[in-house]
Tab-separated table of C-alpha atoms in Angstrom:
chain	number	residue	atom	x	y	z
F	1	VAL	CA	-11.938	-4.087	77.613
F	2	SER	CA	-13.974	-2.049	75.147
F	3	TRP	CA	-12.705	-0.833	71.752
F	4	ILE	CA	-12.844	2.723	73.076
F	5	ASP	CA	-10.746	1.793	76.129
F	6	ALA	CA	-8.241	-0.095	73.950
F	7	LYS	CA	-7.932	2.814	71.518
F	8	ASN	CA	-7.509	5.310	74.380
F	9	TYR	CA	-4.797	3.174	75.966
F	10	CYS	CA	-2.935	2.926	72.655
F	11	THR	CA	-3.150	6.694	72.202
F	12	TRP	CA	-1.836	7.244	75.731
F	13	ALA	CA	1.050	4.836	75.039
F	14	GLY	CA	1.872	6.523	71.740
F	15	ARG	CA	0.817	3.454	69.777
F	16	ARG	CA	-2.282	2.197	67.976
F	17	LEU	CA	-4.495	-0.793	67.400
F	18	PRO	CA	-3.463	-2.885	64.395
F	19	THR	CA	-5.501	-2.576	61.237
F	20	GLU	CA	-7.456	-5.646	60.253
F	21	ALA	CA	-5.109	-6.170	57.287
F	22	GLU	CA	-2.039	-6.061	59.565
F	23	TRP	CA	-3.630	-8.489	62.007
F	24	GLU	CA	-4.582	-10.912	59.243
F	25	LYS	CA	-1.160	-10.823	57.590
F	26	GLY	CA	0.493	-11.527	60.944
F	27	ALA	CA	-1.864	-14.426	61.612
F	28	THR	CA	-2.169	-16.049	58.195
F	29	TRP	CA	0.534	-15.171	55.709
F	30	ASP	CA	3.555	-17.445	55.246
F	31	PRO	CA	6.138	-15.603	53.102
F	32	ARG	CA	8.211	-18.790	52.769
F	33	THR	CA	5.453	-20.542	50.812
F	34	ASN	CA	3.661	-17.418	49.569
F	35	GLN	CA	0.403	-18.868	50.915
F	36	GLN	CA	-2.124	-18.221	53.635
F	37	ARG	CA	-2.408	-20.541	56.625
F	38	VAL	CA	-5.696	-21.623	58.167
F	39	TYR	CA	-4.414	-21.054	61.719
F	40	PRO	CA	-1.416	-18.982	62.847
F	41	TRP	CA	0.652	-22.174	63.414
F	42	GLY	CA	-0.363	-23.967	60.193
F	43	ASN	CA	-3.296	-25.657	58.496
F	44	GLU	CA	-4.231	-28.295	61.072
F	45	TYR	CA	-6.506	-27.676	64.045
F	46	ASP	CA	-4.555	-28.432	67.221
F	47	CYS	CA	-6.007	-27.451	70.596
F	48	ARG	CA	-2.539	-27.664	72.168
F	49	LYS	CA	-1.388	-24.591	70.205
F	50	GLY	CA	-3.786	-22.059	71.672
F	51	ASN	CA	-6.258	-21.397	74.444
F	52	PHE	CA	-9.643	-22.228	72.957
F	53	ASP	CA	-11.275	-25.316	74.316
F	54	ASP	CA	-12.448	-24.161	77.708
F	55	GLU	CA	-13.972	-27.190	79.306
F	56	THR	CA	-16.174	-25.126	81.571
F	57	GLU	CA	-17.969	-23.485	78.651
F	58	LEU	CA	-18.108	-25.955	75.758
F	59	ASP	CA	-19.451	-29.425	75.085
F	60	ALA	CA	-16.695	-32.071	74.859
F	61	SER	CA	-18.167	-33.259	71.552
F	62	LEU	CA	-16.820	-30.045	69.986
F	63	MET	CA	-13.275	-30.685	71.190
F	64	GLN	CA	-10.440	-32.307	69.322
F	65	ASP	CA	-10.818	-36.068	69.732
F	66	GLY	CA	-13.876	-35.440	71.939
F	67	LYS	CA	-11.697	-34.618	74.947
F	68	VAL	CA	-11.865	-31.563	77.187
F	69	GLY	CA	-8.991	-29.745	78.861
F	70	CYS	CA	-6.557	-29.806	75.957
F	71	ASP	CA	-5.310	-26.272	76.606
F	72	GLY	CA	-4.777	-26.691	80.357
F	73	PHE	CA	-6.403	-23.389	81.347
F	74	VAL	CA	-9.817	-22.386	82.586
F	75	ARG	CA	-10.798	-19.283	80.626
F	76	SER	CA	-7.937	-16.970	79.521
F	77	ALA	CA	-4.264	-17.916	79.840
F	78	PRO	CA	-1.167	-15.809	80.523
F	79	VAL	CA	0.182	-14.175	77.363
F	80	GLY	CA	2.719	-16.380	75.589
F	81	SER	CA	1.546	-19.668	77.130
F	82	PHE	CA	1.448	-21.389	73.724
F	83	PRO	CA	4.779	-20.782	71.933
F	84	GLU	CA	4.084	-23.641	69.492
F	85	GLY	CA	1.077	-21.661	68.268
F	86	ALA	CA	3.155	-18.682	67.092
F	87	SER	CA	2.687	-17.314	63.596
F	88	VAL	CA	5.501	-17.365	61.041
F	89	TYR	CA	6.361	-13.847	62.224
F	90	GLY	CA	6.643	-15.016	65.827
F	91	ALA	CA	3.432	-13.350	66.997
F	92	LEU	CA	1.859	-15.216	69.908
F	93	ASP	CA	-1.779	-15.709	70.878
F	94	LEU	CA	-3.288	-14.853	67.484
F	95	GLY	CA	-5.480	-17.956	67.766
F	96	GLY	CA	-7.589	-18.148	70.894
F	97	ASN	CA	-7.211	-16.729	74.391
F	98	VAL	CA	-9.198	-13.508	73.780
F	99	TRP	CA	-10.764	-11.875	70.741
F	100	GLU	CA	-8.624	-8.891	69.769
F	101	TRP	CA	-9.925	-5.495	68.785
F	102	VAL	CA	-8.546	-4.067	65.550
F	103	MET	CA	-8.862	-0.498	64.328
F	104	ASP	CA	-11.351	-1.207	61.553
F	105	ASN	CA	-15.122	-0.983	61.526
F	106	TYR	CA	-16.880	-4.294	60.939
F	107	ASN	CA	-19.190	-2.945	58.254
F	108	ALA	CA	-19.993	0.208	56.324
F	109	SER	CA	-22.534	1.394	58.898
F	110	ARG	CA	-19.662	1.962	61.374
F	111	THR	CA	-21.916	0.696	64.148
F	112	TYR	CA	-19.607	-2.152	65.148
F	113	HIS	CA	-15.856	-2.664	65.331
F	114	THR	CA	-14.010	-5.813	64.337
F	115	LEU	CA	-12.620	-8.493	66.622
F	116	ARG	CA	-10.173	-11.133	65.381
F	117	GLY	CA	-8.564	-14.356	66.637
F	118	GLY	CA	-11.219	-16.261	68.522
F	119	ALA	CA	-11.159	-16.780	72.265
F	120	TRP	CA	-10.977	-19.308	75.085
F	121	ASP	CA	-14.678	-20.080	74.660
F	122	PHE	CA	-14.434	-20.975	70.941
F	123	CYS	CA	-13.140	-23.931	68.975
F	124	GLY	CA	-12.877	-25.187	65.390
F	125	THR	CA	-13.891	-22.764	62.641
F	126	GLY	CA	-14.276	-19.892	65.122
F	127	LEU	CA	-10.485	-19.966	65.514
F	128	MET	CA	-9.574	-19.969	61.860
F	129	SER	CA	-7.449	-16.909	61.160
F	130	SER	CA	-10.057	-15.760	58.650
F	131	ALA	CA	-12.812	-15.640	61.307
F	132	ARG	CA	-14.179	-12.216	62.214
F	133	ASN	CA	-16.510	-11.050	64.921
F	134	ALA	CA	-18.199	-7.724	65.629
F	135	ASN	CA	-19.080	-5.840	68.770
F	136	ASP	CA	-20.290	-2.432	69.817
F	137	PRO	CA	-17.250	-0.196	70.488
F	138	ASN	CA	-18.459	0.146	74.094
F	139	GLY	CA	-18.834	-3.633	74.452
F	140	ARG	CA	-16.723	-5.516	76.969
F	141	GLY	CA	-16.405	-9.149	77.944
F	142	THR	CA	-14.181	-11.738	79.588
F	143	SER	CA	-13.122	-12.958	76.158
F	144	ILE	CA	-12.172	-9.577	74.629
F	145	GLY	CA	-8.765	-7.885	74.647
F	146	PHE	CA	-6.337	-6.141	72.306
F	147	ARG	CA	-2.743	-5.910	71.190
F	148	ILE	CA	-0.656	-2.847	70.440
F	149	ALA	CA	0.803	-2.074	67.024
F	150	TRP	CA	3.208	0.491	65.671
F	151	SER	CA	4.888	1.245	62.385
F	152	PRO	CA	8.682	0.836	62.076
F	153	GLN	CA	9.085	4.606	61.709
F	154	GLU	CA	7.343	5.013	65.088
F	155	GLY	CA	10.157	3.142	66.874
F	156	HIS	CA	9.963	0.718	69.775
F	157	GLN	CA	10.459	2.933	72.806
F	158	SER	CA	7.697	2.896	75.380
F	159	LYS	CA	6.059	5.990	76.796
F	160	LYS	CA	7.697	7.270	79.959
């Protein structure tokens, strides 16, 4: 899905894309320790906590312990397939599965928009919660998606 499609869907649903700051807080911040985490689930790389070691796309030498198939899925996985990979806030799939569009531009030129979270065809540092990627707002791919955000004052009721 492109950034434009994701933004249009959010508008139709009465919601929005998260800002990059909101996405990063949800993925990295641990209010219990007042520290940032490397990955949504903690500070240790663990391919069992997200969908990001696709054995059809990557060399096994890049995988944890040199083994392929740790995540159990070929390409993307159903949402919520990795509950042990949840962030402190309970947000799922912030590490791996598909890159997620956020509202923000990637740079000052406003040519590209930001993607966060890594994807099924990444591993290691590409999945760190601090990792960013950029794409043309019309760009699409099998490893790109989005999540919906809203402010508490917007409520939680879906569009009818």
